[in-house]
Amino acid sequence: MTASTEQVLAGLDKQNSATLGKLIGRGNVGQAEEKADGTMRGRIRIPEDELAWDPAVLVLPHGGDVEIELVNDDYNTHCAVLPSNGDSKFIWLPCLSKGTATLNLDGPGYYWYGSPTGNDEGRGLTGVIVVLGDVPAEARLDRPAQPRP
Amino acid sequence: MTDYVDAGTAIDLSGLTQIAGAAPPVARTVNYERILRARDEPHNWLTYYGAYDGQRYSQLDQINTENVRNLTPAWVFQFGSSGLHAGASTYAFETAPIVVDGTMFVTGWDGWVWAMNAATGQLLWQYKHAIPFDTSLCCGNVNRGCAVGHGKVFVVTINAHVLALDAETGRCVWDKTWGDVRAGESGTVAPLLVKNMVIVGSSGGEFGNRGHLDAFNVENGEHVWRCYMVPKPGEPESDTWPADSEAWTRGGGNCWVTGSFDPDTNLLYWGTGNPAPDFDGEVREGDNRWTDSVVAVDADTGRIRWGYQCTPHDLWDYDSTMECILFEQDGRKLLAHFDKNGYCFTLDRTNGALVRVTPFGERITWGEITPDGRTLPKIYPQNEGENVHFWPGPAGAKEWTHACYSPRTRMFYVPVQDVGSTVCRVRRQFKESIPYWGASVTVDSDDMNGFVKAIDGDTGEERWRWHNEVPMCASTLATAGDLVFAGTPSGEFHALDARNGVDLWQFQTGSGHHGSPVSYSVDGRQYIATPAGWGGWVEGFAPGMLGGPHGDALFVFALPE
């Protein structure tokens, strides 16, 4: 019997269903909030037995400093290596733990991060941080506005 | 309610290494005056080409034709690619190390910068700029090097920032955004430190932007000047672009390789890239200045004093970004430029007058350049949907990787690529961030050759050649030991006799070469350092080696102690 497209799609979002691990780049989208001083704050957790980040995609409204609370609700130990200007940031995430990482990112664009233990990166523990916005006006080309796709 | 374990705060990843954390204060006294007199301190490699003249020549002669057979690795630096990063399959180690009094500064792909002990390879500090995965890259995730001085290391990032790092700690001192990644701009060039400025040129010519050269104050990053290589309507040379057209807004002319500098003329000699779209000339009628040109830019004002266009109205993707080597002949101040189009242009660098133009490419069928400098196109993508085949292909008879010049032999040593290509014009609309080639391109993956050719500096004639089965795609290095060092795409690093091309020594480094070797000494011991790490625009310059092993090592060789 052939699985329906809906069944396959649902299976891509789960550990050991259609695929062995959750397909990276899929999952919930969350947004960081901007604080009064212009820095940002976000939260990412690892749900029990999902081997995935939730949200899988964290969206920042602009480049700058962001403090991310990382919560491990899983009964396995994970960790995270996250992008940041100057040096990547590392944190152990023992079972049922939480910690923080402060990152500085330019953007615009998106950045992968992951848990470099075992094959966490091959499951859903490869996540994305998206930085919205444009480069500063002084860095743009001196030309009229151009068409985009 | 879960009673969470406190995981604390994320730490710097480099804290989980044996990195020393600090470098000696060697860069504090490096300034314009020292770089001007770089030849007075041959133990150092103070600037991208070794000196402002672009010769890539080391006066060190401890390693010479008699003893080079004994050359062995002194140390190896390896880093490796981890995690997901932009251009994961096309990253390459294209750097040229800078060495100052026993400390080496090296840049890598994806925002990496390292300082290490030049005698032992001990890692002293590292810097990582976070690079968006989706940055537009035409030709791989690469960086060609840094500039060092005023206590700082200057480097550009793939996402078009210019950074000044503290040379002792690697911490960022200032950070300026200088290009628009949404317009397809990026940064790959090794900066050039001139006076109190750091000079950088933009990348991204395949995305239809407007190439520019910029100067920043070394102390605070203040923007000093910008020089666009494609004029706006009404500006000088704007009549080489179609009137009443937007072609100039996306005309290309990016300056993605480091220039040279002559303090007597106060001119920066910088090569410019292809016009855009690369192969569809019908939408940009005219010569399209100053694309595919050598431009002489006043170092203080950023104004173009003169230009020489090597391929007017380019239809073959023949950038002219590669080096301009400054030398003298019979008291005349000259400049030699080995162009993608297969010709060497020797110019009077005081005024841009053509002294001679001579072919160095192996098979040149796209057209001909007459001795008086007239361009006669023969084969080019003219009709929509019609294949044409020409040599050299769009990576050129020589890509960006550099020739060198030995004042001892008065010869240039040129890495030559002999690869053809089939191109079919395919018109497309311009959209920001989408490649803007105007063609379908398939570079030959067989019937190819490579050479190191020795070209007489006084006549432009070939004196000897060393043949390789595949194109030569790495910079060469000449030394006073009458040696020429050259790496191959298959990983061998060779030492040739500069006088006759005899292959005297080779070492297999395990990955292809697409960077720039340098020489220096520490405590009287001469070293030869070369990056090995195959990648970049391989489908352009050597598609027959597209499956070659990747790598990311810096090999440093010396004679046994």
PDB file of N, CA, C and O in Angstrom, chain B residues 62-126:
ATOM      1  N   GLN B  62      67.990  30.567   1.555  1.00  0.00           N
ATOM      2  CA  GLN B  62      68.507  29.393   2.273  1.00  0.00           C
ATOM      3  C   GLN B  62      68.073  28.107   1.567  1.00  0.00           C
ATOM      4  O   GLN B  62      68.828  27.152   1.444  1.00  0.00           O
ATOM      5  N   ILE B  63      66.828  28.080   1.141  1.00  0.00           N
ATOM      6  CA  ILE B  63      66.335  26.966   0.330  1.00  0.00           C
ATOM      7  C   ILE B  63      66.631  27.312  -1.125  1.00  0.00           C
ATOM      8  O   ILE B  63      66.182  28.351  -1.626  1.00  0.00           O
ATOM      9  N   ASN B  64      67.412  26.475  -1.786  1.00  0.00           N
ATOM     10  CA  ASN B  64      67.825  26.823  -3.143  1.00  0.00           C
ATOM     11  C   ASN B  64      67.825  25.580  -4.035  1.00  0.00           C
ATOM     12  O   ASN B  64      67.447  24.476  -3.604  1.00  0.00           O
ATOM     13  N   THR B  65      68.270  25.760  -5.254  1.00  0.00           N
ATOM     14  CA  THR B  65      68.202  24.664  -6.222  1.00  0.00           C
ATOM     15  C   THR B  65      69.074  23.479  -5.823  1.00  0.00           C
ATOM     16  O   THR B  65      68.830  22.352  -6.250  1.00  0.00           O
ATOM     17  N   GLU B  66      70.069  23.723  -4.987  1.00  0.00           N
ATOM     18  CA  GLU B  66      70.984  22.649  -4.598  1.00  0.00           C
ATOM     19  C   GLU B  66      70.413  21.781  -3.472  1.00  0.00           C
ATOM     20  O   GLU B  66      70.696  20.588  -3.397  1.00  0.00           O
ATOM     21  N   ASN B  67      69.632  22.403  -2.585  1.00  0.00           N
ATOM     22  CA  ASN B  67      69.205  21.647  -1.390  1.00  0.00           C
ATOM     23  C   ASN B  67      67.693  21.427  -1.303  1.00  0.00           C
ATOM     24  O   ASN B  67      67.225  20.805  -0.345  1.00  0.00           O
ATOM     25  N   VAL B  68      66.951  21.922  -2.257  1.00  0.00           N
ATOM     26  CA  VAL B  68      65.488  21.858  -2.128  1.00  0.00           C
ATOM     27  C   VAL B  68      64.985  20.418  -2.058  1.00  0.00           C
ATOM     28  O   VAL B  68      63.916  20.150  -1.507  1.00  0.00           O
ATOM     29  N   ARG B  69      65.762  19.485  -2.569  1.00  0.00           N
ATOM     30  CA  ARG B  69      65.343  18.087  -2.515  1.00  0.00           C
ATOM     31  C   ARG B  69      65.205  17.590  -1.079  1.00  0.00           C
ATOM     32  O   ARG B  69      64.567  16.565  -0.829  1.00  0.00           O
ATOM     33  N   ASN B  70      65.801  18.315  -0.133  1.00  0.00           N
ATOM     34  CA  ASN B  70      65.732  17.909   1.280  1.00  0.00           C
ATOM     35  C   ASN B  70      64.568  18.559   2.025  1.00  0.00           C
ATOM     36  O   ASN B  70      64.416  18.352   3.236  1.00  0.00           O
ATOM     37  N   LEU B  71      63.787  19.347   1.324  1.00  0.00           N
ATOM     38  CA  LEU B  71      62.690  20.069   1.974  1.00  0.00           C
ATOM     39  C   LEU B  71      61.686  19.088   2.583  1.00  0.00           C
ATOM     40  O   LEU B  71      61.266  18.129   1.924  1.00  0.00           O
ATOM     41  N   THR B  72      61.289  19.348   3.832  1.00  0.00           N
ATOM     42  CA  THR B  72      60.329  18.465   4.511  1.00  0.00           C
ATOM     43  C   THR B  72      59.328  19.324   5.286  1.00  0.00           C
ATOM     44  O   THR B  72      59.607  20.485   5.606  1.00  0.00           O
ATOM     45  N   PRO B  73      58.170  18.764   5.617  1.00  0.00           N
ATOM     46  CA  PRO B  73      57.207  19.524   6.416  1.00  0.00           C
ATOM     47  C   PRO B  73      57.780  19.865   7.788  1.00  0.00           C
ATOM     48  O   PRO B  73      58.342  18.999   8.470  1.00  0.00           O
ATOM     49  N   ALA B  74      57.653  21.131   8.169  1.00  0.00           N
ATOM     50  CA  ALA B  74      58.042  21.551   9.518  1.00  0.00           C
ATOM     51  C   ALA B  74      56.844  21.463  10.453  1.00  0.00           C
ATOM     52  O   ALA B  74      56.969  21.071  11.605  1.00  0.00           O
ATOM     53  N   TRP B  75      55.695  21.856   9.962  1.00  0.00           N
ATOM     54  CA  TRP B  75      54.448  21.702  10.716  1.00  0.00           C
ATOM     55  C   TRP B  75      53.276  21.840   9.766  1.00  0.00           C
ATOM     56  O   TRP B  75      53.426  22.337   8.634  1.00  0.00           O
ATOM     57  N   VAL B  76      52.126  21.379  10.223  1.00  0.00           N
ATOM     58  CA  VAL B  76      50.906  21.439   9.427  1.00  0.00           C
ATOM     59  C   VAL B  76      49.784  21.962  10.315  1.00  0.00           C
ATOM     60  O   VAL B  76      49.645  21.524  11.460  1.00  0.00           O
ATOM     61  N   PHE B  77      49.036  22.903   9.795  1.00  0.00           N
ATOM     62  CA  PHE B  77      47.840  23.386  10.476  1.00  0.00           C
ATOM     63  C   PHE B  77      46.624  22.835   9.748  1.00  0.00           C
ATOM     64  O   PHE B  77      46.512  22.990   8.533  1.00  0.00           O
ATOM     65  N   GLN B  78      45.746  22.155  10.473  1.00  0.00           N
ATOM     66  CA  GLN B  78      44.502  21.674   9.883  1.00  0.00           C
ATOM     67  C   GLN B  78      43.351  22.207  10.697  1.00  0.00           C
ATOM     68  O   GLN B  78      43.454  22.314  11.913  1.00  0.00           O
ATOM     69  N   PHE B  79      42.279  22.489  10.032  1.00  0.00           N
ATOM     70  CA  PHE B  79      41.139  22.980  10.787  1.00  0.00           C
ATOM     71  C   PHE B  79      39.895  22.134  10.550  1.00  0.00           C
ATOM     72  O   PHE B  79      39.243  21.681  11.465  1.00  0.00           O
ATOM     73  N   GLY B  80      39.538  21.934   9.310  1.00  0.00           N
ATOM     74  CA  GLY B  80      38.370  21.122   9.010  1.00  0.00           C
ATOM     75  C   GLY B  80      37.101  21.933   9.020  1.00  0.00           C
ATOM     76  O   GLY B  80      36.985  22.956   9.686  1.00  0.00           O
ATOM     77  N   SER B  81      36.148  21.461   8.247  1.00  0.00           N
ATOM     78  CA  SER B  81      34.851  22.122   8.148  1.00  0.00           C
ATOM     79  C   SER B  81      33.876  21.360   9.025  1.00  0.00           C
ATOM     80  O   SER B  81      33.790  20.141   8.945  1.00  0.00           O
ATOM     81  N   SER B  82      33.148  22.046   9.894  1.00  0.00           N
ATOM     82  CA  SER B  82      32.182  21.349  10.740  1.00  0.00           C
ATOM     83  C   SER B  82      30.844  22.073  10.694  1.00  0.00           C
ATOM     84  O   SER B  82      30.787  23.285  10.505  1.00  0.00           O
ATOM     85  N   GLY B  83      29.786  21.308  10.847  1.00  0.00           N
ATOM     86  CA  GLY B  83      28.450  21.888  10.808  1.00  0.00           C
ATOM     87  C   GLY B  83      28.066  22.320   9.402  1.00  0.00           C
ATOM     88  O   GLY B  83      28.781  22.082   8.431  1.00  0.00           O
ATOM     89  N   LEU B  84      26.907  22.953   9.313  1.00  0.00           N
ATOM     90  CA  LEU B  84      26.428  23.430   8.018  1.00  0.00           C
ATOM     91  C   LEU B  84      26.886  24.863   7.823  1.00  0.00           C
ATOM     92  O   LEU B  84      26.643  25.717   8.669  1.00  0.00           O
ATOM     93  N   HIS B  85      27.560  25.123   6.700  1.00  0.00           N
ATOM     94  CA  HIS B  85      27.955  26.501   6.413  1.00  0.00           C
ATOM     95  C   HIS B  85      27.749  26.792   4.946  1.00  0.00           C
ATOM     96  O   HIS B  85      27.598  25.873   4.132  1.00  0.00           O
ATOM     97  N   ALA B  86      27.735  28.062   4.608  1.00  0.00           N
ATOM     98  CA  ALA B  86      27.488  28.476   3.231  1.00  0.00           C
ATOM     99  C   ALA B  86      28.490  27.817   2.289  1.00  0.00           C
ATOM    100  O   ALA B  86      29.660  27.665   2.622  1.00  0.00           O
ATOM    101  N   GLY B  87      28.013  27.427   1.126  1.00  0.00           N
ATOM    102  CA  GLY B  87      28.909  26.854   0.132  1.00  0.00           C
ATOM    103  C   GLY B  87      29.650  25.640   0.658  1.00  0.00           C
ATOM    104  O   GLY B  87      30.858  25.497   0.421  1.00  0.00           O
ATOM    105  N   ALA B  88      28.950  24.748   1.329  1.00  0.00           N
ATOM    106  CA  ALA B  88      29.623  23.627   2.006  1.00  0.00           C
ATOM    107  C   ALA B  88      30.425  22.762   1.044  1.00  0.00           C
ATOM    108  O   ALA B  88      31.431  22.157   1.423  1.00  0.00           O
ATOM    109  N   SER B  89      29.995  22.688  -0.196  1.00  0.00           N
ATOM    110  CA  SER B  89      30.691  21.844  -1.170  1.00  0.00           C
ATOM    111  C   SER B  89      31.739  22.606  -1.968  1.00  0.00           C
ATOM    112  O   SER B  89      32.500  22.005  -2.715  1.00  0.00           O
ATOM    113  N   THR B  90      31.766  23.917  -1.838  1.00  0.00           N
ATOM    114  CA  THR B  90      32.678  24.705  -2.680  1.00  0.00           C
ATOM    115  C   THR B  90      33.634  25.557  -1.855  1.00  0.00           C
ATOM    116  O   THR B  90      34.317  26.412  -2.412  1.00  0.00           O
ATOM    117  N   TYR B  91      33.675  25.313  -0.555  1.00  0.00           N
ATOM    118  CA  TYR B  91      34.623  26.106   0.225  1.00  0.00           C
ATOM    119  C   TYR B  91      36.043  25.712  -0.161  1.00  0.00           C
ATOM    120  O   TYR B  91      36.299  24.587  -0.595  1.00  0.00           O
ATOM    121  N   ALA B  92      36.948  26.651  -0.053  1.00  0.00           N
ATOM    122  CA  ALA B  92      38.334  26.381  -0.434  1.00  0.00           C
ATOM    123  C   ALA B  92      39.258  27.193   0.451  1.00  0.00           C
ATOM    124  O   ALA B  92      38.853  28.190   1.055  1.00  0.00           O
ATOM    125  N   PHE B  93      40.502  26.768   0.502  1.00  0.00           N
ATOM    126  CA  PHE B  93      41.522  27.462   1.304  1.00  0.00           C
ATOM    127  C   PHE B  93      42.349  28.303   0.339  1.00  0.00           C
ATOM    128  O   PHE B  93      43.334  27.833  -0.213  1.00  0.00           O
ATOM    129  N   GLU B  94      41.909  29.538   0.111  1.00  0.00           N
ATOM    130  CA  GLU B  94      42.513  30.389  -0.928  1.00  0.00           C
ATOM    131  C   GLU B  94      43.439  31.444  -0.349  1.00  0.00           C
ATOM    132  O   GLU B  94      43.810  32.385  -1.033  1.00  0.00           O
ATOM    133  N   THR B  95      43.818  31.310   0.882  1.00  0.00           N
ATOM    134  CA  THR B  95      44.482  32.405   1.585  1.00  0.00           C
ATOM    135  C   THR B  95      45.940  32.596   1.173  1.00  0.00           C
ATOM    136  O   THR B  95      46.552  31.746   0.513  1.00  0.00           O
ATOM    137  N   ALA B  96      46.475  33.746   1.565  1.00  0.00           N
ATOM    138  CA  ALA B  96      47.912  34.037   1.520  1.00  0.00           C
ATOM    139  C   ALA B  96      48.298  34.473   2.929  1.00  0.00           C
ATOM    140  O   ALA B  96      47.874  35.543   3.379  1.00  0.00           O
ATOM    141  N   PRO B  97      49.067  33.671   3.654  1.00  0.00           N
ATOM    142  CA  PRO B  97      49.412  34.044   5.033  1.00  0.00           C
ATOM    143  C   PRO B  97      50.222  35.342   5.086  1.00  0.00           C
ATOM    144  O   PRO B  97      50.973  35.663   4.160  1.00  0.00           O
ATOM    145  N   ILE B  98      50.055  36.069   6.167  1.00  0.00           N
ATOM    146  CA  ILE B  98      50.903  37.227   6.480  1.00  0.00           C
ATOM    147  C   ILE B  98      51.790  36.806   7.650  1.00  0.00           C
ATOM    148  O   ILE B  98      51.298  36.191   8.618  1.00  0.00           O
ATOM    149  N   VAL B  99      53.070  37.138   7.579  1.00  0.00           N
ATOM    150  CA  VAL B  99      53.988  36.769   8.662  1.00  0.00           C
ATOM    151  C   VAL B  99      54.710  38.018   9.150  1.00  0.00           C
ATOM    152  O   VAL B  99      55.289  38.773   8.354  1.00  0.00           O
ATOM    153  N   VAL B 100      54.641  38.234  10.467  1.00  0.00           N
ATOM    154  CA  VAL B 100      55.301  39.379  11.095  1.00  0.00           C
ATOM    155  C   VAL B 100      56.111  38.872  12.280  1.00  0.00           C
ATOM    156  O   VAL B 100      55.548  38.414  13.285  1.00  0.00           O
ATOM    157  N   ASP B 101      57.415  38.931  12.140  1.00  0.00           N
ATOM    158  CA  ASP B 101      58.328  38.634  13.260  1.00  0.00           C
ATOM    159  C   ASP B 101      57.928  37.387  14.040  1.00  0.00           C
ATOM    160  O   ASP B 101      57.785  37.401  15.273  1.00  0.00           O
ATOM    161  N   GLY B 102      57.738  36.309  13.313  1.00  0.00           N
ATOM    162  CA  GLY B 102      57.488  35.016  13.950  1.00  0.00           C
ATOM    163  C   GLY B 102      56.041  34.687  14.217  1.00  0.00           C
ATOM    164  O   GLY B 102      55.733  33.611  14.724  1.00  0.00           O
ATOM    165  N   THR B 103      55.127  35.604  13.892  1.00  0.00           N
ATOM    166  CA  THR B 103      53.703  35.318  14.056  1.00  0.00           C
ATOM    167  C   THR B 103      53.027  35.334  12.691  1.00  0.00           C
ATOM    168  O   THR B 103      53.275  36.234  11.882  1.00  0.00           O
ATOM    169  N   MET B 104      52.208  34.328  12.450  1.00  0.00           N
ATOM    170  CA  MET B 104      51.521  34.206  11.162  1.00  0.00           C
ATOM    171  C   MET B 104      50.029  34.476  11.350  1.00  0.00           C
ATOM    172  O   MET B 104      49.418  34.018  12.320  1.00  0.00           O
ATOM    173  N   PHE B 105      49.454  35.219  10.408  1.00  0.00           N
ATOM    174  CA  PHE B 105      48.026  35.520  10.422  1.00  0.00           C
ATOM    175  C   PHE B 105      47.414  34.917   9.157  1.00  0.00           C
ATOM    176  O   PHE B 105      47.870  35.196   8.043  1.00  0.00           O
ATOM    177  N   VAL B 106      46.387  34.101   9.347  1.00  0.00           N
ATOM    178  CA  VAL B 106      45.815  33.331   8.243  1.00  0.00           C
ATOM    179  C   VAL B 106      44.294  33.485   8.266  1.00  0.00           C
ATOM    180  O   VAL B 106      43.681  33.456   9.348  1.00  0.00           O
ATOM    181  N   THR B 107      43.702  33.626   7.094  1.00  0.00           N
ATOM    182  CA  THR B 107      42.239  33.644   7.005  1.00  0.00           C
ATOM    183  C   THR B 107      41.760  32.360   6.345  1.00  0.00           C
ATOM    184  O   THR B 107      42.484  31.728   5.574  1.00  0.00           O
ATOM    185  N   GLY B 108      40.518  31.988   6.651  1.00  0.00           N
ATOM    186  CA  GLY B 108      39.928  30.801   6.039  1.00  0.00           C
ATOM    187  C   GLY B 108      38.559  31.111   5.471  1.00  0.00           C
ATOM    188  O   GLY B 108      38.126  32.266   5.418  1.00  0.00           O
ATOM    189  N   TRP B 109      37.880  30.067   5.047  1.00  0.00           N
ATOM    190  CA  TRP B 109      36.515  30.157   4.567  1.00  0.00           C
ATOM    191  C   TRP B 109      35.599  30.528   5.730  1.00  0.00           C
ATOM    192  O   TRP B 109      35.942  30.379   6.906  1.00  0.00           O
ATOM    193  N   ASP B 110      34.415  31.036   5.384  1.00  0.00           N
ATOM    194  CA  ASP B 110      33.321  31.177   6.345  1.00  0.00           C
ATOM    195  C   ASP B 110      33.661  31.992   7.591  1.00  0.00           C
ATOM    196  O   ASP B 110      33.182  31.698   8.675  1.00  0.00           O
ATOM    197  N   GLY B 111      34.483  33.020   7.424  1.00  0.00           N
ATOM    198  CA  GLY B 111      34.689  33.955   8.527  1.00  0.00           C
ATOM    199  C   GLY B 111      35.754  33.582   9.530  1.00  0.00           C
ATOM    200  O   GLY B 111      35.813  34.170  10.605  1.00  0.00           O
ATOM    201  N   TRP B 112      36.618  32.622   9.193  1.00  0.00           N
ATOM    202  CA  TRP B 112      37.670  32.213  10.130  1.00  0.00           C
ATOM    203  C   TRP B 112      38.923  33.060   9.961  1.00  0.00           C
ATOM    204  O   TRP B 112      39.350  33.351   8.839  1.00  0.00           O
ATOM    205  N   VAL B 113      39.544  33.438  11.079  1.00  0.00           N
ATOM    206  CA  VAL B 113      40.854  34.091  11.089  1.00  0.00           C
ATOM    207  C   VAL B 113      41.657  33.456  12.222  1.00  0.00           C
ATOM    208  O   VAL B 113      41.125  33.261  13.321  1.00  0.00           O
ATOM    209  N   TRP B 114      42.922  33.148  11.931  1.00  0.00           N
ATOM    210  CA  TRP B 114      43.771  32.514  12.941  1.00  0.00           C
ATOM    211  C   TRP B 114      45.113  33.245  13.054  1.00  0.00           C
ATOM    212  O   TRP B 114      45.641  33.742  12.052  1.00  0.00           O
ATOM    213  N   ALA B 115      45.638  33.257  14.261  1.00  0.00           N
ATOM    214  CA  ALA B 115      47.030  33.691  14.482  1.00  0.00           C
ATOM    215  C   ALA B 115      47.784  32.492  15.024  1.00  0.00           C
ATOM    216  O   ALA B 115      47.268  31.761  15.873  1.00  0.00           O
ATOM    217  N   MET B 116      48.970  32.274  14.488  1.00  0.00           N
ATOM    218  CA  MET B 116      49.746  31.136  14.969  1.00  0.00           C
ATOM    219  C   MET B 116      51.236  31.436  15.027  1.00  0.00           C
ATOM    220  O   MET B 116      51.703  32.401  14.406  1.00  0.00           O
ATOM    221  N   ASN B 117      51.916  30.634  15.784  1.00  0.00           N
ATOM    222  CA  ASN B 117      53.367  30.736  15.871  1.00  0.00           C
ATOM    223  C   ASN B 117      53.934  30.240  14.541  1.00  0.00           C
ATOM    224  O   ASN B 117      53.717  29.082  14.168  1.00  0.00           O
ATOM    225  N   ALA B 118      54.659  31.104  13.842  1.00  0.00           N
ATOM    226  CA  ALA B 118      55.104  30.771  12.492  1.00  0.00           C
ATOM    227  C   ALA B 118      56.209  29.720  12.476  1.00  0.00           C
ATOM    228  O   ALA B 118      56.504  29.143  11.430  1.00  0.00           O
ATOM    229  N   ALA B 119      56.825  29.454  13.621  1.00  0.00           N
ATOM    230  CA  ALA B 119      57.883  28.442  13.675  1.00  0.00           C
ATOM    231  C   ALA B 119      57.354  27.079  14.089  1.00  0.00           C
ATOM    232  O   ALA B 119      57.919  26.051  13.726  1.00  0.00           O
ATOM    233  N   THR B 120      56.269  27.069  14.854  1.00  0.00           N
ATOM    234  CA  THR B 120      55.784  25.793  15.397  1.00  0.00           C
ATOM    235  C   THR B 120      54.374  25.433  14.959  1.00  0.00           C
ATOM    236  O   THR B 120      53.967  24.279  15.077  1.00  0.00           O
ATOM    237  N   GLY B 121      53.611  26.410  14.509  1.00  0.00           N
ATOM    238  CA  GLY B 121      52.222  26.154  14.145  1.00  0.00           C
ATOM    239  C   GLY B 121      51.267  26.216  15.315  1.00  0.00           C
ATOM    240  O   GLY B 121      50.061  25.983  15.148  1.00  0.00           O
ATOM    241  N   GLN B 122      51.769  26.530  16.504  1.00  0.00           N
ATOM    242  CA  GLN B 122      50.859  26.618  17.663  1.00  0.00           C
ATOM    243  C   GLN B 122      49.802  27.692  17.412  1.00  0.00           C
ATOM    244  O   GLN B 122      50.131  28.811  17.014  1.00  0.00           O
ATOM    245  N   LEU B 123      48.554  27.327  17.657  1.00  0.00           N
ATOM    246  CA  LEU B 123      47.459  28.271  17.454  1.00  0.00           C
ATOM    247  C   LEU B 123      47.437  29.254  18.613  1.00  0.00           C
ATOM    248  O   LEU B 123      47.364  28.857  19.781  1.00  0.00           O
ATOM    249  N   LEU B 124      47.480  30.549  18.280  1.00  0.00           N
ATOM    250  CA  LEU B 124      47.554  31.578  19.317  1.00  0.00           C
ATOM    251  C   LEU B 124      46.183  32.177  19.616  1.00  0.00           C
ATOM    252  O   LEU B 124      45.856  32.437  20.765  1.00  0.00           O
ATOM    253  N   TRP B 125      45.409  32.468  18.592  1.00  0.00           N
ATOM    254  CA  TRP B 125      44.014  32.866  18.783  1.00  0.00           C
ATOM    255  C   TRP B 125      43.250  32.579  17.507  1.00  0.00           C
ATOM    256  O   TRP B 125      43.852  32.359  16.441  1.00  0.00           O
ATOM    257  N   GLN B 126      41.927  32.568  17.620  1.00  0.00           N
ATOM    258  CA  GLN B 126      41.105  32.438  16.427  1.00  0.00           C
ATOM    259  C   GLN B 126      39.882  33.331  16.553  1.00  0.00           C
ATOM    260  O   GLN B 126      39.412  33.640  17.654  1.00  0.00           O
TER     261      GLN B 126
END
